[in-house]
Short mmCIF file of C-alpha atoms in Angstrom, two decimals:
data_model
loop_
_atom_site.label_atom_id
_atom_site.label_comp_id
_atom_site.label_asym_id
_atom_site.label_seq_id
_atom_site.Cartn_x
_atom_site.Cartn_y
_atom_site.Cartn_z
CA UNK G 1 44.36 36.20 140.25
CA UNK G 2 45.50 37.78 136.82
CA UNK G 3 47.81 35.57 134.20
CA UNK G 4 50.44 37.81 135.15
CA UNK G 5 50.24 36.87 138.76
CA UNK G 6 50.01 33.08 137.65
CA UNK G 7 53.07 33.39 135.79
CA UNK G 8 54.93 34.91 138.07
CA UNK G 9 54.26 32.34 140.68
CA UNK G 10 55.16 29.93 138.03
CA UNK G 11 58.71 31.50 137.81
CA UNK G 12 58.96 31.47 141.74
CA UNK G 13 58.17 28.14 142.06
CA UNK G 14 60.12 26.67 138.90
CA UNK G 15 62.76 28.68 140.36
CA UNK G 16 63.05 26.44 143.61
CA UNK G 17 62.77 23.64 140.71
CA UNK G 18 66.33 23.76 139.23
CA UNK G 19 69.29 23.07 141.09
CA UNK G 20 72.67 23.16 140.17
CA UNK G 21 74.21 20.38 137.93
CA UNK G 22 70.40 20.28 136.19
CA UNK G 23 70.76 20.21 132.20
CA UNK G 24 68.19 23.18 130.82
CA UNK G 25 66.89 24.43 127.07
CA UNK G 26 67.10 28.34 127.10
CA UNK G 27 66.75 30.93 124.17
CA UNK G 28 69.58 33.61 123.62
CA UNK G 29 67.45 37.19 124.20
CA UNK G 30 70.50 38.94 123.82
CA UNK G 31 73.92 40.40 124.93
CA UNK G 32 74.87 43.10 127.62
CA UNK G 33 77.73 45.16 127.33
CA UNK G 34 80.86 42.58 128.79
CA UNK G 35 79.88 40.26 125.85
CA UNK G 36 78.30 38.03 127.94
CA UNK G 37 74.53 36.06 126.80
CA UNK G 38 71.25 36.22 128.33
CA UNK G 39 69.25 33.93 127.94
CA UNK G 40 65.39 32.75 129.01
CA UNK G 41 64.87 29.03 131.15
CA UNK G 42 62.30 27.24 128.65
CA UNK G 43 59.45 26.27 130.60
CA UNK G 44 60.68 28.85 133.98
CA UNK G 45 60.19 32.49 132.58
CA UNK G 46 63.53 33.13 134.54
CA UNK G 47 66.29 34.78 132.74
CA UNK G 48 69.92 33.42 132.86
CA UNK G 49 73.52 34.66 132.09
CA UNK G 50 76.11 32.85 129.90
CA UNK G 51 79.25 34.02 130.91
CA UNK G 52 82.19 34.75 127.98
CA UNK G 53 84.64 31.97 129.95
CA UNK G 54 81.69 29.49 130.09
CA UNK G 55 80.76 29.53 126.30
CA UNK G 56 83.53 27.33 124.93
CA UNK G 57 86.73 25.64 125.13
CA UNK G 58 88.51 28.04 122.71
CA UNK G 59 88.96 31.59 124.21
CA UNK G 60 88.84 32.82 121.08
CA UNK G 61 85.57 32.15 120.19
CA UNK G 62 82.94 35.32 120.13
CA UNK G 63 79.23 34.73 121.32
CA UNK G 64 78.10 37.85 119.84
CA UNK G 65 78.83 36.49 116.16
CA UNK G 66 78.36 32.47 116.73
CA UNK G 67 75.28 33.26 118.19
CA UNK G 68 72.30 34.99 117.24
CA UNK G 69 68.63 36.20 119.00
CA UNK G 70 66.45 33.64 119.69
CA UNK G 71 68.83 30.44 119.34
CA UNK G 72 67.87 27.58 121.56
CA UNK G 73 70.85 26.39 123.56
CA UNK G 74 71.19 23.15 125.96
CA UNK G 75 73.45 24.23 129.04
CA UNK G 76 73.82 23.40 132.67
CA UNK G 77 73.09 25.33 135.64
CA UNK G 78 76.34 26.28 136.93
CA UNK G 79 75.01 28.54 140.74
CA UNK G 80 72.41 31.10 141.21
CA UNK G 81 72.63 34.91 141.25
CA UNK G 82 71.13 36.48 144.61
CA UNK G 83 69.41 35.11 147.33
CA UNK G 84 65.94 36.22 146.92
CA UNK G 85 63.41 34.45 144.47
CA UNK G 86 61.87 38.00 142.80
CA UNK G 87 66.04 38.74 141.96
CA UNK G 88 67.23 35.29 141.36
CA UNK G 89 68.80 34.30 138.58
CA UNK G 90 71.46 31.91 137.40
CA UNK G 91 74.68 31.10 135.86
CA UNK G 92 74.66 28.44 133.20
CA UNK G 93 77.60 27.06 131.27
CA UNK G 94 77.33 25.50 127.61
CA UNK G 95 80.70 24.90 128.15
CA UNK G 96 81.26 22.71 130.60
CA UNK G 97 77.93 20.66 129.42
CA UNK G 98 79.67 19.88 126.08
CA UNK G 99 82.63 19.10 128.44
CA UNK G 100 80.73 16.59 130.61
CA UNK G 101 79.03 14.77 127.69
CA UNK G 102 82.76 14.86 126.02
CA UNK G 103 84.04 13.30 129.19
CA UNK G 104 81.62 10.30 128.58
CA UNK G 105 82.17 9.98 125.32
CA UNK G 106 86.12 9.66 125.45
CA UNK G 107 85.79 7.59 128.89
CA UNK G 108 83.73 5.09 127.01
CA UNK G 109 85.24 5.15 123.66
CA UNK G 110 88.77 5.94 124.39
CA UNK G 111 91.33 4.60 126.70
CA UNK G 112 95.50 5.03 126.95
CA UNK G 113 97.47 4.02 123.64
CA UNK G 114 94.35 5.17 121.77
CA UNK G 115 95.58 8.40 119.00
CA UNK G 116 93.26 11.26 118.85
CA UNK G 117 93.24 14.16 116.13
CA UNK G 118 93.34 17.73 117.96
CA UNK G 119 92.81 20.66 116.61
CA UNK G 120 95.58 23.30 119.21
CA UNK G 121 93.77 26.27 120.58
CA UNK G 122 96.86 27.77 122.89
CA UNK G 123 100.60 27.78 123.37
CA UNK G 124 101.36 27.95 126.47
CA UNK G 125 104.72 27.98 128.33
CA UNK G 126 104.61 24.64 129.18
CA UNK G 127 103.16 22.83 126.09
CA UNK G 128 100.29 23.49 123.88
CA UNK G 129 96.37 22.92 125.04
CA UNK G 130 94.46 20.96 122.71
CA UNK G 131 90.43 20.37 122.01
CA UNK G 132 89.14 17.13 122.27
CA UNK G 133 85.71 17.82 122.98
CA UNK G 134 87.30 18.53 126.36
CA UNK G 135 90.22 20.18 127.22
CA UNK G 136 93.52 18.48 126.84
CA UNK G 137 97.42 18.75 126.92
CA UNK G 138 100.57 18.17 125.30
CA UNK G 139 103.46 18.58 127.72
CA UNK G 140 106.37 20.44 125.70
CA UNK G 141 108.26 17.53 125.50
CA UNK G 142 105.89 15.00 124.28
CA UNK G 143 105.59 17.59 120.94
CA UNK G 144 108.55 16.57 119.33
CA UNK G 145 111.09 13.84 119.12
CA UNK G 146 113.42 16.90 119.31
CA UNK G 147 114.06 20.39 120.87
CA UNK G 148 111.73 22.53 119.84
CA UNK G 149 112.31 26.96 120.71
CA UNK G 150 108.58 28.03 119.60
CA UNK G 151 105.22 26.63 120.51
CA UNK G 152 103.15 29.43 118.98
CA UNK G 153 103.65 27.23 115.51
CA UNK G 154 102.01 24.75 116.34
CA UNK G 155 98.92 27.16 117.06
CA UNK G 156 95.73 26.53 114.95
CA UNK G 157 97.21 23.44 113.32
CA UNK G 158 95.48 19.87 114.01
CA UNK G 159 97.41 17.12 115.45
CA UNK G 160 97.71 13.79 115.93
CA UNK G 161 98.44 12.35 119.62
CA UNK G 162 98.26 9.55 121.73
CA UNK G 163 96.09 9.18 125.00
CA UNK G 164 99.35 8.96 128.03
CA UNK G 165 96.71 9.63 131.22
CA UNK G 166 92.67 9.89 130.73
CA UNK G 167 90.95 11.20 133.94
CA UNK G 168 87.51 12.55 134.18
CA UNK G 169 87.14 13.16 137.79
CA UNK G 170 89.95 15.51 137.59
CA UNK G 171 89.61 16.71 133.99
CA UNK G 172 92.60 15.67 133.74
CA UNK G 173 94.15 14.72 129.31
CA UNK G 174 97.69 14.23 128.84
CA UNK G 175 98.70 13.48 125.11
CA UNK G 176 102.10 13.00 123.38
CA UNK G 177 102.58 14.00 119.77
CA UNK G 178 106.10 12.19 120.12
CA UNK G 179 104.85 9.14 120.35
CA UNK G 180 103.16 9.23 117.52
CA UNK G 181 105.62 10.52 115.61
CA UNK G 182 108.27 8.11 117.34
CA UNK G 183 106.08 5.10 115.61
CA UNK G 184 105.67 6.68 112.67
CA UNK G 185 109.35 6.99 112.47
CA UNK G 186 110.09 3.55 113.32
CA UNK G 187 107.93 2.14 110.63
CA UNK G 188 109.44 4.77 107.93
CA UNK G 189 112.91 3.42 109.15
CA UNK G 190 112.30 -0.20 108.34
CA UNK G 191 110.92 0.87 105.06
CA UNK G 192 114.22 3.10 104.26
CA UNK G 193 116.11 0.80 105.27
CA UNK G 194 114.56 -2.23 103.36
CA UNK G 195 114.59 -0.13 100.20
CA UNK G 196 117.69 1.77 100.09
CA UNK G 197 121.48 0.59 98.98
CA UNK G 198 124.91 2.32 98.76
CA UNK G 199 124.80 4.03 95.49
CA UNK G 200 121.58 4.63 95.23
CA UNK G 201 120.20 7.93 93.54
CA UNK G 202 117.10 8.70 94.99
CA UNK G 203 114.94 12.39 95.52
CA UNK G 204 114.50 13.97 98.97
CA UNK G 205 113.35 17.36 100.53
CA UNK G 206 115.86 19.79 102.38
CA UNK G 207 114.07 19.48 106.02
CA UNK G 208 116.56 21.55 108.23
CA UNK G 209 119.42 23.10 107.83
CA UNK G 210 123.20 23.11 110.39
CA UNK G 211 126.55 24.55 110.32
CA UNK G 212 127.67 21.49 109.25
CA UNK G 213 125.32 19.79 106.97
CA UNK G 214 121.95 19.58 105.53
CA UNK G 215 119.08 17.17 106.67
CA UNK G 216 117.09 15.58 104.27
CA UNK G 217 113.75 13.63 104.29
CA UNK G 218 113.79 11.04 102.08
CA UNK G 219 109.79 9.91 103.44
CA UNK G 220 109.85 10.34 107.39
CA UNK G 221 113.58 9.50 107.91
CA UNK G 222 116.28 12.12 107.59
CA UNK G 223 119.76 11.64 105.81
CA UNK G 224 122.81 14.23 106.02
CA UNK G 225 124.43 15.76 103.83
CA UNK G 226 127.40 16.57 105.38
CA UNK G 227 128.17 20.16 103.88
CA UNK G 228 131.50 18.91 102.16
CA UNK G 229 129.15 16.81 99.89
CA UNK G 230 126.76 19.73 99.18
CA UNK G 231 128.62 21.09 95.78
CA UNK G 232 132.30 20.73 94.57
CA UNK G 233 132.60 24.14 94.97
CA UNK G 234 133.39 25.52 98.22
CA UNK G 235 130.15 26.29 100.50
CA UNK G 236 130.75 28.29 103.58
CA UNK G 237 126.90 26.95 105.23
CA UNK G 238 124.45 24.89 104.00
CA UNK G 239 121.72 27.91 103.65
CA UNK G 240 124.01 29.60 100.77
CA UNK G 241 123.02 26.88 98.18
CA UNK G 242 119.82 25.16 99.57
CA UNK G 243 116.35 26.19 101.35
CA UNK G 244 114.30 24.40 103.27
CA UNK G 245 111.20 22.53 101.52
CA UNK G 246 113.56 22.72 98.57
CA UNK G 247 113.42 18.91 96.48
CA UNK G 248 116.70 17.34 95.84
CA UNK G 249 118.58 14.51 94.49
CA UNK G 250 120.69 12.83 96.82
CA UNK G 251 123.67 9.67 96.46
CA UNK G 252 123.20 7.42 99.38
CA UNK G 253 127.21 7.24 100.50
CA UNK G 254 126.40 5.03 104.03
CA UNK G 255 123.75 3.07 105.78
CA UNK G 256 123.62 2.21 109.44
CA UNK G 257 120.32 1.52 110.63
CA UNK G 258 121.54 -0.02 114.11
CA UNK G 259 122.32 4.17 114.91
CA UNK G 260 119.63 4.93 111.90
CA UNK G 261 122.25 6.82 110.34
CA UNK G 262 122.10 7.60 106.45
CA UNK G 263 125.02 9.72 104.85
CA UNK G 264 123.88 11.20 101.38
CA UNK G 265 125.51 13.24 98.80
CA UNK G 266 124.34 16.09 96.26
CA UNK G 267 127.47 16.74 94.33
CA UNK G 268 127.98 13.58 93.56
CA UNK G 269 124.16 13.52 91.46
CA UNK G 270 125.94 16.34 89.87
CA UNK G 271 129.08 15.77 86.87
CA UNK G 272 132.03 15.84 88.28
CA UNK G 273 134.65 19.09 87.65
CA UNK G 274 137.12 16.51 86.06
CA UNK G 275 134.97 14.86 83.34
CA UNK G 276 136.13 18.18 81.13
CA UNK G 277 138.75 18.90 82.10
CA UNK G 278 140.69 17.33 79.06
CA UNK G 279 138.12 19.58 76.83
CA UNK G 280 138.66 23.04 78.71
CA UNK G 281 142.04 22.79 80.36
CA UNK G 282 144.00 20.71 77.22
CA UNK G 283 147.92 20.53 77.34
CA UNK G 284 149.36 23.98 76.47
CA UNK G 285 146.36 26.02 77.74
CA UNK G 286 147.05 29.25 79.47
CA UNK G 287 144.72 29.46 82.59
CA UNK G 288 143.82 31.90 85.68
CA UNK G 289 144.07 30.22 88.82
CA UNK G 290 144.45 30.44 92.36
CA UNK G 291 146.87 29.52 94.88
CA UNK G 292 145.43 26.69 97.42
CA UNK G 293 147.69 25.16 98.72
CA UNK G 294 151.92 25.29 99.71
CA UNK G 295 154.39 22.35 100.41
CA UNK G 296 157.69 21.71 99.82
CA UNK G 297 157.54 20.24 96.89
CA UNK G 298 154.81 22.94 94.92
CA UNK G 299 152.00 24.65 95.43
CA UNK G 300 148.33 23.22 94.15
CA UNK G 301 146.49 25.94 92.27
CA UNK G 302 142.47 26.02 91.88
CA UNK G 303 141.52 26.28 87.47
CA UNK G 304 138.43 25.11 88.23
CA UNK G 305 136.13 24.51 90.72
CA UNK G 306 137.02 21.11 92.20
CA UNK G 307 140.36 20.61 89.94
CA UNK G 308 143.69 21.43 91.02
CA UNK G 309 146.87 21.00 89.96
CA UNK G 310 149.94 20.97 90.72
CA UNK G 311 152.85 23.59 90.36
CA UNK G 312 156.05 21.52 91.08
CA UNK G 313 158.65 23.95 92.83
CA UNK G 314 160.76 23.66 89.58
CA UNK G 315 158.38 25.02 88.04
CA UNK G 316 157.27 28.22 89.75
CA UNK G 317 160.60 30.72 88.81
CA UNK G 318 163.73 30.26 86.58
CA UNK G 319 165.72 31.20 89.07
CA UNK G 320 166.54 28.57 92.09
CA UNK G 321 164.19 28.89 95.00
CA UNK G 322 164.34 27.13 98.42
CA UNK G 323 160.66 27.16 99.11
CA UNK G 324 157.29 28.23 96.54
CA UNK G 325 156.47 30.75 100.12
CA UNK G 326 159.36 32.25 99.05
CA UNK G 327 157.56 33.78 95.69
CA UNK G 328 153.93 32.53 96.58
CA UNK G 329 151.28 33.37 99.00
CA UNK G 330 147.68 31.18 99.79
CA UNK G 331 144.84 32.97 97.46
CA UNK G 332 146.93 34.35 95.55
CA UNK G 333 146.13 34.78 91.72
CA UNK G 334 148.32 33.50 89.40
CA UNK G 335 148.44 32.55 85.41
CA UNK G 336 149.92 29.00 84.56
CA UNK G 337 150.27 26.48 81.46
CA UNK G 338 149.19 23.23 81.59
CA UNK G 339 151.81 20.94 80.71
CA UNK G 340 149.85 17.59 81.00
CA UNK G 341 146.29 16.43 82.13
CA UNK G 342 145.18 13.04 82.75
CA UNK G 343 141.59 13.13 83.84
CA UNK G 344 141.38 9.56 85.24
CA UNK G 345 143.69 10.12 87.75
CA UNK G 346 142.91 13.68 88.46
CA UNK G 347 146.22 15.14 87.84
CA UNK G 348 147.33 18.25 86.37
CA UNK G 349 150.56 19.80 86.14
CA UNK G 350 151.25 23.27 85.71
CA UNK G 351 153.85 25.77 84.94
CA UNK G 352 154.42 29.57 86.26
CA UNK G 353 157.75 29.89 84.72
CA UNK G 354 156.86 28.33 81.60
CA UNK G 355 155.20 31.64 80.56
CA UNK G 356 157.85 33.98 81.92
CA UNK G 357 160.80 35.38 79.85
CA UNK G 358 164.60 33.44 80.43
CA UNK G 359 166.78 35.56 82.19
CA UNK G 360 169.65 36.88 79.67
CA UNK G 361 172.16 35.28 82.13
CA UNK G 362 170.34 31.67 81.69
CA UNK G 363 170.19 32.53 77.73
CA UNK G 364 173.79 32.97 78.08
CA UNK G 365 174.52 29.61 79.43
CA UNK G 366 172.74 27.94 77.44
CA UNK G 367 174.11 29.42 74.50
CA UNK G 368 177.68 28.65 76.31
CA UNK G 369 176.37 25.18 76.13
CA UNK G 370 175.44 25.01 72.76
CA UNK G 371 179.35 26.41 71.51
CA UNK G 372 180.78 23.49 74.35
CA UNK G 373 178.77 20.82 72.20
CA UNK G 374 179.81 22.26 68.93
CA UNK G 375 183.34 22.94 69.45
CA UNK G 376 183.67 19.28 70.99
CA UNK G 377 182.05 17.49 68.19
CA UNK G 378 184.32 19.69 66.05
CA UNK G 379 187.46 18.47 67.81
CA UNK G 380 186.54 15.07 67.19
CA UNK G 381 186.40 15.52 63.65
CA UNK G 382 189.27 17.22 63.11
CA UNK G 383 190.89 14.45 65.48
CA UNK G 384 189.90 12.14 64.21
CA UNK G 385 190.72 13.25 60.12
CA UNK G 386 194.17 13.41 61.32
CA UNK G 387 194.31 10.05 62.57
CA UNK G 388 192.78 8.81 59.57
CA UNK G 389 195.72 10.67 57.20
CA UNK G 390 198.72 9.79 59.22
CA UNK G 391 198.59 8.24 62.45
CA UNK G 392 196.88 5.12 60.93
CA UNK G 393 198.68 2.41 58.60
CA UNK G 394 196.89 -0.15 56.96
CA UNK G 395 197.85 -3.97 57.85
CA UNK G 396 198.12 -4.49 54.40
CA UNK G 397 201.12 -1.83 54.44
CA UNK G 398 202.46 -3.59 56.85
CA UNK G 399 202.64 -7.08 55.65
CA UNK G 400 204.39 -5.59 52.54
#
């Protein structure tokens, strides 16, 4: 019999040798045209196939460039291919080897509670799948401790979660990313909590951004800053004057850690618009402004960002007015003259009329009112002259 022969009837009978579920060594011989690996049974002379799903856990990864002609692999035999021994070959997995050995490596060092780093490998409607040496998954809402619109983030990025259900026989992983980050929370809240006090000046990063405010992390716990607090001039939303990742300083206004609540402030780190106002709105100063606000008694114009003062209605027009709607409007623009500032009570008072011309008819009446006074004091003069000369007699006189 020739060494061909003999080696063939090797192959046949090492052939009715392996079985499925039997761990082999083969060498990669090459690739065929769906990307999938042949390889040669050490020890067998029979050829095998690695199929692309049965390489790896990622189905990303590329035999073609990870692996190269003449690499030694261990895999498991997964079925056979054909019924007769001359065309038999097999299907092996290096896959779901790794997987197995995985499996006894996380059943025997692992159990539920334990936290796992994971690198994610898919988003997937439901949550993202995750590679811990076997193939796990984080349910949507175990991610976050909040909503959260799109997984795909989260793609490529290593995790830390922690073990919720651990089944081999089903291949079954659950993890929650929550609950790690729910702990981690907790102990950054006592910390916060322990450290911070009303008043306190302290530097955070802009982590989200609302309608109504702006969230800040001052070290795993986030503050607002409610977005009447952002600057003392007027901000329409948050995202005109911040950006998130953007450091800040922040005034801690309120502390509640039963409803770990934390109210900050950023204009208040920042001077105020009345510590100059003495220096650039001084008595007699002729300013722009703008028309805020309208009662009954004045309107409040805007000099400054932040500082307003007040227009009383008898100040607005010379003439009489029964309302400042009657000559004013909301926005409008207008030019006043400060008539008195006092900074530490943030008060102004302004005057409209104050740079407008008198009427001739009030110029009249005043002038009407300056003759009355002089013509009166005159008449007491003269009266009393007269009564000095002869309606008088002195007592003297009289005794005589």
């Amino acid at each position: 019999m020739s060494e061909e022969n003999n080696e063939f009837l090797a192959a046949l009978n090492a052939a009715d040798e392996i079985n499925v579920n039997d761990v082999v060594k083969a060498q990669v011989l090459g690739f065929d045209e769906q990307r999938q690996t042949l390889v040669s049974i050490e020890g067998t002379g029979l050829e095998a196939v690695i199929p692309v799903r049965e390489y790896s856990n990622n189905p990303e990864a590329d035999m073609t460039t990870e692996l190269k002609i003449g690499d030694v692999l261990d895999l498991v035999v997964i079925r056979k291919i054909g019924s007769d021994k001359e065309g038999g070959s097999f299907l092996v997995s290096k896959k779901r080897l790794e997987v197995k050995k995985a499996w006894e490596t996380l059943e025997k060092d692992h159990k539920p509670g334990d936290i796992l780093e994971v690198p994610v490998i898919q988003a997937v409607r439901g949550g993202l799948v995750v590679d811990a040496g076997v193939r796990g998954f984080i349910p949507a809402s175990m991610i976050e401790n909040r909503f959260v619109s799109d997984l795909n983030q989260y793609k490529g990025q290593t995790v830390r979660a922690q073990i919720v259900e651990i089944d081999p026989a089903d291949n079954r992983l659950i993890l929650s990313r929550r609950a790690v980050l729910d702990a981690e929370r907790s102990e950054a809240v006592e910390k916060v909590f322990s450290t911070l006090n009303v008043g306190d000046i302290v530097e955070g990063k802009v982590a989200r951004m609302t309608d109504f405010g702006a969230f800040i992390d001052l070290g795993g716990v986030d503050g607002l800053v409610h977005v009447s607090e952002l600057s003392y001039d007027r901000v329409s939303k948050p995202s005109d004057v911040l950006s998130a990742g953007e450091d800040v300083k922040v005034k801690v206004l309120a502390l509640d850690k039963d409803k770990q609540r934390i109210s900050l402030s950023i204009k208040q780190t920042q001077p105020g618009p009345w510590d100059k106002v003495a220096e650039e709105a001084p008595e007699g100063a002729i300013l722009d402004g703008t028309v805020k606000r309208l009662t009954d008694f004045g309107a409040f114009v805007e000099v400054a960002a932040g500082v307003e003062g007040l227009v009383h209605i008898s100040q607005i027009s010379h003439k009489h007015i029964e309302s400042p709607s009657d000559v004013l409007k909301s926005g409008e623009t207008v030019k006043v003259k400060v008539l008195s500032v006092d900074p530490a009570a943030q008060r102004l008072s302004l005057s409209i009329k104050a740079l407008e011309e008198r009427p001739a008819s009030e110029k009249s009446n005043d002038n009407r009112r300056e003759d009355n006074k002089s013509a009166s004091s005159s008449d007491i003069k003269n009266y009393s002259s007269d009564d000095d000369d002869e309606g008088f007699t002195p007592f003297a006189d009289l005794l005589k």
